[in-house]
Short mmCIF file of C-alpha atoms in Angstrom, two decimals:
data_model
loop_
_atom_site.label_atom_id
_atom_site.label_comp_id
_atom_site.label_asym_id
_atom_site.label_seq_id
_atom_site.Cartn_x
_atom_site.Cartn_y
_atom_site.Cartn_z
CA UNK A 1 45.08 99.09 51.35
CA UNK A 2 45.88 102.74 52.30
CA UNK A 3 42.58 104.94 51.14
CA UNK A 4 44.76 107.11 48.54
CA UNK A 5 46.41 103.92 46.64
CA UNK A 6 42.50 102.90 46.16
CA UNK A 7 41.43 106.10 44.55
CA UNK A 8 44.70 106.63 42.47
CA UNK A 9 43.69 102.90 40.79
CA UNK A 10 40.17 103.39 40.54
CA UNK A 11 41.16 107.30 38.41
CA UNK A 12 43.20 104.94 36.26
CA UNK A 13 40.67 102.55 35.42
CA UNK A 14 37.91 104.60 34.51
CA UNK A 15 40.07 107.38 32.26
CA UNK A 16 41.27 103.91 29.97
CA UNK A 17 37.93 102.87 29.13
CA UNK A 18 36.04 99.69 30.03
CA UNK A 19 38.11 96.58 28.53
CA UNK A 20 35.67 94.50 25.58
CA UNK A 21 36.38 90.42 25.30
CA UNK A 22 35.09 89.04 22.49
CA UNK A 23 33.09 85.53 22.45
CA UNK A 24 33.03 83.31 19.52
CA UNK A 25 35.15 81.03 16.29
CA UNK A 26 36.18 83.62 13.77
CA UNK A 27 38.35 82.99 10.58
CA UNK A 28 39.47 79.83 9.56
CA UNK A 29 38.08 77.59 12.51
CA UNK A 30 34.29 79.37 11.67
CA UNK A 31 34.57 77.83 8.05
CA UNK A 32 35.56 74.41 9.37
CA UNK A 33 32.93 73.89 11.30
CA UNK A 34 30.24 75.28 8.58
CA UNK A 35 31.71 72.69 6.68
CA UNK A 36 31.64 69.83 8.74
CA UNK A 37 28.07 70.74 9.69
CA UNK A 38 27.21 70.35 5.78
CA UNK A 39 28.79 67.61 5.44
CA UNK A 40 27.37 66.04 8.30
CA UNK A 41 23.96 66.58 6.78
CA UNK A 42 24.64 65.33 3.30
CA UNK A 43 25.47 61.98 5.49
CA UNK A 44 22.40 62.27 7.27
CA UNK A 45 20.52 62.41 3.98
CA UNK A 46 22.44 59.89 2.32
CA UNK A 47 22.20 57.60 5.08
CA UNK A 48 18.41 58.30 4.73
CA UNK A 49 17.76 57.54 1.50
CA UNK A 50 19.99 54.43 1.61
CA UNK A 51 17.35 53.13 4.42
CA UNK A 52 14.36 53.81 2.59
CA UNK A 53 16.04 51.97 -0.52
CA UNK A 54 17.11 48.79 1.67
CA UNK A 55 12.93 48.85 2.92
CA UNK A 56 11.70 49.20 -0.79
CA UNK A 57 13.85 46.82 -2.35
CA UNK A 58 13.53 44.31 1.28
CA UNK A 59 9.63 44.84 1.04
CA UNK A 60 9.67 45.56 4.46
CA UNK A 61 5.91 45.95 5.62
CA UNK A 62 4.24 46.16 9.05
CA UNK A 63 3.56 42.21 8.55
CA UNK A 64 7.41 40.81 7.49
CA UNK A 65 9.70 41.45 5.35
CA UNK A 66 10.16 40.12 1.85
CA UNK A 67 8.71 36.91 0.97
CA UNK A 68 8.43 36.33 4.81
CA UNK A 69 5.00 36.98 6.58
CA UNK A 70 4.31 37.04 10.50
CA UNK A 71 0.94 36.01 10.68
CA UNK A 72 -1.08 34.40 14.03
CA UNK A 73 0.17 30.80 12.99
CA UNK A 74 3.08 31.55 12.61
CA UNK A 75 5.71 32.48 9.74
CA UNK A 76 4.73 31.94 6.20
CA UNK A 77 7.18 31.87 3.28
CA UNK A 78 6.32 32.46 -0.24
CA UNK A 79 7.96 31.09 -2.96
CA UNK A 80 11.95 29.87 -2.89
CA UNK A 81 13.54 29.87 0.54
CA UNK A 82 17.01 28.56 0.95
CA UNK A 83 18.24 28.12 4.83
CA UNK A 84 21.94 28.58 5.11
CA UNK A 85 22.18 27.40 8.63
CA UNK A 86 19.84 24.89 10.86
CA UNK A 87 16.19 25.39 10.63
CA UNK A 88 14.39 24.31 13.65
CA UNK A 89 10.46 24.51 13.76
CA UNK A 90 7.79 22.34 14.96
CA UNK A 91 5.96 22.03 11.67
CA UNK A 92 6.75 22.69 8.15
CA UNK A 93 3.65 22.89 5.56
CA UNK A 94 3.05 24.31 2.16
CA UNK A 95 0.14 26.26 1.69
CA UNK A 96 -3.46 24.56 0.49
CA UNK A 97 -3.37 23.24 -2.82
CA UNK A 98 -0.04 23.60 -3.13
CA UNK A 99 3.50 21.19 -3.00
CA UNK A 100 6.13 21.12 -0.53
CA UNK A 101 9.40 20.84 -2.11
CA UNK A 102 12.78 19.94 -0.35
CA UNK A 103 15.67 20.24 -2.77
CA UNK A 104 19.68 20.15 -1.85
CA UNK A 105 22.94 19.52 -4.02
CA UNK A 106 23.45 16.46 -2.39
CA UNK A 107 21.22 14.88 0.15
CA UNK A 108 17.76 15.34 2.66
CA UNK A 109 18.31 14.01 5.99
CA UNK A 110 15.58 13.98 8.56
CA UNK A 111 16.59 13.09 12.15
CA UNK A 112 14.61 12.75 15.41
CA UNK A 113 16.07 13.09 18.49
CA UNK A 114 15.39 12.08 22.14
CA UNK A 115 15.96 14.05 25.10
CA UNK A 116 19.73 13.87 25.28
CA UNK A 117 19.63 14.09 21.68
CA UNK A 118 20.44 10.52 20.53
CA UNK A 119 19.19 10.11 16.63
CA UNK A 120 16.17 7.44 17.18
CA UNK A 121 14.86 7.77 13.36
CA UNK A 122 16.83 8.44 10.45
CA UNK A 123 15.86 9.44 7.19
CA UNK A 124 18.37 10.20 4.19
CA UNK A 125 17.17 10.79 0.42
CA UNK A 126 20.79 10.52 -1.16
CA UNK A 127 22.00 10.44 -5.30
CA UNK A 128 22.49 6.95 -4.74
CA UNK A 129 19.27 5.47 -2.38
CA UNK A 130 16.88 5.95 -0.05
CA UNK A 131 17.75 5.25 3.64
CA UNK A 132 15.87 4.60 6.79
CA UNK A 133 17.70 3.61 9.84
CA UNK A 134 14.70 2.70 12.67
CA UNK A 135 13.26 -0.11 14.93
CA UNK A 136 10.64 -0.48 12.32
CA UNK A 137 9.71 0.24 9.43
CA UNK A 138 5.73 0.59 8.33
CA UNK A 139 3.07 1.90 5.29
CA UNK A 140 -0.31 2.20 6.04
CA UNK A 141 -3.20 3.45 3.58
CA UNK A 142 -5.37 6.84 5.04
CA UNK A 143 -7.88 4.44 7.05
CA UNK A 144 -4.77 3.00 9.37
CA UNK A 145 -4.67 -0.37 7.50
CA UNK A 146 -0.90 -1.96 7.32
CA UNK A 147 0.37 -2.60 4.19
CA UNK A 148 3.80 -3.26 4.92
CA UNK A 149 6.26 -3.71 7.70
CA UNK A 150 9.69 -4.49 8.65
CA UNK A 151 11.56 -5.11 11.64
CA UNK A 152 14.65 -7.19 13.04
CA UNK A 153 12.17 -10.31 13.09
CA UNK A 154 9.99 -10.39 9.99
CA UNK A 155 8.85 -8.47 7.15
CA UNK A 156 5.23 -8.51 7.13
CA UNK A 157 3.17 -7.32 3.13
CA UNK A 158 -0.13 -6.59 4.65
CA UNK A 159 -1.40 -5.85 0.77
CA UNK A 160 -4.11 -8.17 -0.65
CA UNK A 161 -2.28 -9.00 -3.53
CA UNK A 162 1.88 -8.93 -3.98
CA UNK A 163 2.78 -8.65 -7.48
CA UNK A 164 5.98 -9.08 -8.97
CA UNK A 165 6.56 -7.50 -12.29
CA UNK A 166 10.02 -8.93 -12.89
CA UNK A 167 10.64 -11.67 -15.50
CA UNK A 168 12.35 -13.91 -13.62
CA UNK A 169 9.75 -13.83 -10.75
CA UNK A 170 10.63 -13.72 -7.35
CA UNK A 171 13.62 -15.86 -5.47
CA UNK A 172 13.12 -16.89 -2.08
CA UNK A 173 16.56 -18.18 -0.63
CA UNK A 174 14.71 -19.81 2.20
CA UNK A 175 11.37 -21.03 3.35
CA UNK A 176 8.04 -18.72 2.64
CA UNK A 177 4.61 -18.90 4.73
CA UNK A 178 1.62 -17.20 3.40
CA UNK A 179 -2.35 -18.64 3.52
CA UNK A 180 -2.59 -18.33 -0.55
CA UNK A 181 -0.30 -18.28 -3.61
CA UNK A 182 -2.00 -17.11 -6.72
CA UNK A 183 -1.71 -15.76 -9.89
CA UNK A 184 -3.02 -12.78 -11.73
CA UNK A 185 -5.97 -13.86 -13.72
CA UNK A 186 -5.16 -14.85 -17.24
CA UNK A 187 -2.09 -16.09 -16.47
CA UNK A 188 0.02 -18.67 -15.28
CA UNK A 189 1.54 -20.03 -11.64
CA UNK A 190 4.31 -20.98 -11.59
CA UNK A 191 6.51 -22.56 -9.00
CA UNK A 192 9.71 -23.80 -9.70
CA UNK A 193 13.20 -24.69 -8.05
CA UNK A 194 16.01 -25.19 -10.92
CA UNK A 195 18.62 -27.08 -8.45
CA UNK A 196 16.99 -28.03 -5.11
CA UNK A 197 13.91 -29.81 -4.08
CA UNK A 198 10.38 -27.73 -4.18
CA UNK A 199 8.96 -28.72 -0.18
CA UNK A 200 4.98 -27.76 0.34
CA UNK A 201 3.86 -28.43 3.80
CA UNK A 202 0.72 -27.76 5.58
CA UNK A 203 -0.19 -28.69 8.96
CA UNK A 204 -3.76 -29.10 7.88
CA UNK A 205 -3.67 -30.00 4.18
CA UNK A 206 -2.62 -28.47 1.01
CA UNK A 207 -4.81 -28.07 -1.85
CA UNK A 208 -4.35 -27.34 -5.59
CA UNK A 209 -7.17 -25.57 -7.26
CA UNK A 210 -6.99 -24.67 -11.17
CA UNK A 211 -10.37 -23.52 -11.66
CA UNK A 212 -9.87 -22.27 -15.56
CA UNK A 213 -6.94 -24.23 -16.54
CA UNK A 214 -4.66 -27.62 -16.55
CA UNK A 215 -2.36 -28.25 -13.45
CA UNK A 216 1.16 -29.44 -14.33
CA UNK A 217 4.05 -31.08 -12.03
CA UNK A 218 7.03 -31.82 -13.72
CA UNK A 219 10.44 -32.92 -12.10
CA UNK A 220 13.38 -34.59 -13.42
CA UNK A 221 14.03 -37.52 -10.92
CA UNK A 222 10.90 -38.02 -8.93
CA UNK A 223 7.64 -36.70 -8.03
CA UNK A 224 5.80 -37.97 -4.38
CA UNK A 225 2.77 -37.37 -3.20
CA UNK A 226 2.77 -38.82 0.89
CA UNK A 227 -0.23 -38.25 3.32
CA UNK A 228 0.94 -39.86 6.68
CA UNK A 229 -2.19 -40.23 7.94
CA UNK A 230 -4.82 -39.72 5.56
CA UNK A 231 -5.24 -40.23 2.06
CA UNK A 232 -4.66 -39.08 -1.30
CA UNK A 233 -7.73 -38.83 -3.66
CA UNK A 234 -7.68 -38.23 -7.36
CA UNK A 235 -11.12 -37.20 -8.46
CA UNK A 236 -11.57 -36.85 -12.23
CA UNK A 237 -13.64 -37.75 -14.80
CA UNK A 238 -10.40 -38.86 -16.12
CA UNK A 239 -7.32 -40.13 -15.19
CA UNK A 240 -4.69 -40.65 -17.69
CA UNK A 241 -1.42 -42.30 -17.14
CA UNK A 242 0.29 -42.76 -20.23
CA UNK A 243 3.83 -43.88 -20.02
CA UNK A 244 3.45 -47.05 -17.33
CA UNK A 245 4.80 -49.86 -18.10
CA UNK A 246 3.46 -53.21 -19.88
CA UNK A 247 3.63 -56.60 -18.40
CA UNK A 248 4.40 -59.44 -21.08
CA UNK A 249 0.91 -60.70 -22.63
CA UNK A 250 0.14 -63.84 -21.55
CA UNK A 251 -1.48 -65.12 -24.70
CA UNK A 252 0.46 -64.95 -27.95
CA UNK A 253 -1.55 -62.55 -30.33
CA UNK A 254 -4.24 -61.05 -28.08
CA UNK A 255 -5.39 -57.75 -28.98
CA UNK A 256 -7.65 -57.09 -26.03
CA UNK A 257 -7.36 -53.59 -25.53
CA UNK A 258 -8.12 -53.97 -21.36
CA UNK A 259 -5.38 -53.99 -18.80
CA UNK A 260 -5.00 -54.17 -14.79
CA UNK A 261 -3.39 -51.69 -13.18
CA UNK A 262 -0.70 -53.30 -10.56
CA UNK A 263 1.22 -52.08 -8.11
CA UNK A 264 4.66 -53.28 -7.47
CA UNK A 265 6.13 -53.86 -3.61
CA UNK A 266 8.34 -50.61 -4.18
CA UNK A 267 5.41 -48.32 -5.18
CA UNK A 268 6.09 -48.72 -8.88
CA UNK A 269 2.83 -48.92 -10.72
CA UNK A 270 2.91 -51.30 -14.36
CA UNK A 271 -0.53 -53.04 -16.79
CA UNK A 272 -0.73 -55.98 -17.61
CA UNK A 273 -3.41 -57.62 -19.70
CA UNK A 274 -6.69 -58.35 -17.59
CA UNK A 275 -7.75 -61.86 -17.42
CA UNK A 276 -10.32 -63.86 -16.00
CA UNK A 277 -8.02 -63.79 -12.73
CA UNK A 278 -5.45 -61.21 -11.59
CA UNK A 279 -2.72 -61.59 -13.71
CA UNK A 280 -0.01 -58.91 -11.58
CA UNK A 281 1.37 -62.13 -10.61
CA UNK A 282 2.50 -63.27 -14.09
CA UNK A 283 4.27 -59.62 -15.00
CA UNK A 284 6.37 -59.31 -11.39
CA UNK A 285 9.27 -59.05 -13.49
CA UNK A 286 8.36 -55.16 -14.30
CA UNK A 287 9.01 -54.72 -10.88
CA UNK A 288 12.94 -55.53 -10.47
#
């Protein structure tokens, strides 16, 4: 640039004055943004107090929140807890002293799984019944003793006593094996079968005890007593058989009050007046 062209543009500047730009938000763009800044801190202080609200009414603390506790064992739970979703923990206890409660609008169901989570147990308290769906079933007292079991096999009452409080007693639609059938004491034993035969067998004897009371056998056709090997012994100071059968007397107008007991070929038992002889003989006619 030619040295004269310079100075003339350098006069020119300086006799105008040095040029001011001015920095800032003026007018209506200033207020905006005032007001956006207050209203930006009344949500900031809203949002505040909302928090601290939600932690008072939440009972938020250092150790849970609400009725729930974080303590070394665990999490503990005071008072009514309802689980909207699956709960999975690896123990569930109330606290000393105190109930455990499960309660639901329609049933409890308690499963446990296997590895590639096939139910193995099933437990489900409905409206209608209890259900348990195992192998086997068992209830055993505090010391470990069985009291009852069932399986596919058997069903096992480990109990000293089984008592049946119904009035018609207890039905057994096939054969029953136990080592002693008693009753409670002061009252009666009774075993009956209304329409079938009533079959005791022992491989080593069966025996009848009535310690503070008569023994009764009643039937409607006919009652057998058979001992293959052995024998049958009635021992009693007493033994009464009052409906047999008389044989004819053998003497017009005897009155002797003593008679022979006779046994007929088929088992059948008759009297007949004693003599000075046997007189079974005379009376075979009892037995056709």
């Amino acid at each position: 640039m030619p040295q004269e062209q310079y100075a003339h543009r350098s006069t020119m500047q300086t006799s105008e004055g040095p040029q001011v730009y001015k920095v800032g938000i003026y007018g209506w763009r200033k207020r905006c943004l005032y007001f956006f800044v207050l209203l930006l801190m009344i949500l900031i202080l809203v949002n505040l107090a909302m928090t601290i609200w939600i932690l008072k009414v939440m009972n938020f603390t250092i150790d849970g929140m609400g009725n729930l506790r974080i303590t070394e064992k665990g999490l503990k739970l005071e008072g009514d807890s309802e689980f909207l979703k699956p709960l999975y923990a690896k123990e569930i206890r109330s606290r000393p002293g105190n109930p455990l409660y499960f309660q639901s609008a329609r049933n409890v169901t308690v499963n446990i799984l296997n590895e590639k989570t096939k139910v193995l147990t099933r437990l489900v308290t409905g409206p209608q019944a209890v259900e348990a769906h195992s192998q086997k079933f068992e209830v055993k007292t505090l010391s470990g003793r069985l009291l009852f079991s069932a399986d596919d096999n058997e069903v096992v009452v480990g109990a000293e006593r089984l008592r049946v409080l119904g009035a018609e007693g207890t039905v057994f639609p096939k054969s029953i094996e136990t080592p002693n059938v008693r009753a409670d004491p002061f009252k009666e034993l009774r075993l009956e079968s209304p329409t079938r035969a009533l079959v005791m067998e022992a491989p080593k004897g069966i025996e009848i005890n009535a310690e503070a009371g008569s023994l009764k056998a009643t039937c409607r056709t006919e009652l057998r007593l058979e001992s293959k090997d052995g024998e049958i012994t009635l021992n009693s100071a007493k033994i009464k058989l009052p409906n047999l059968p008389q044989g004819s007397s053998s003497s017009a107008g005897s009155r002797q009050k003593i008679y022979e007991l006779c046994v007929c070929p088929n088992g059948r038992l008759f009297l007949s007046q004693a003599g000075s002889g046997s007189t079974c003989q005379i009376n075979t006619s009892v037995c056709l």
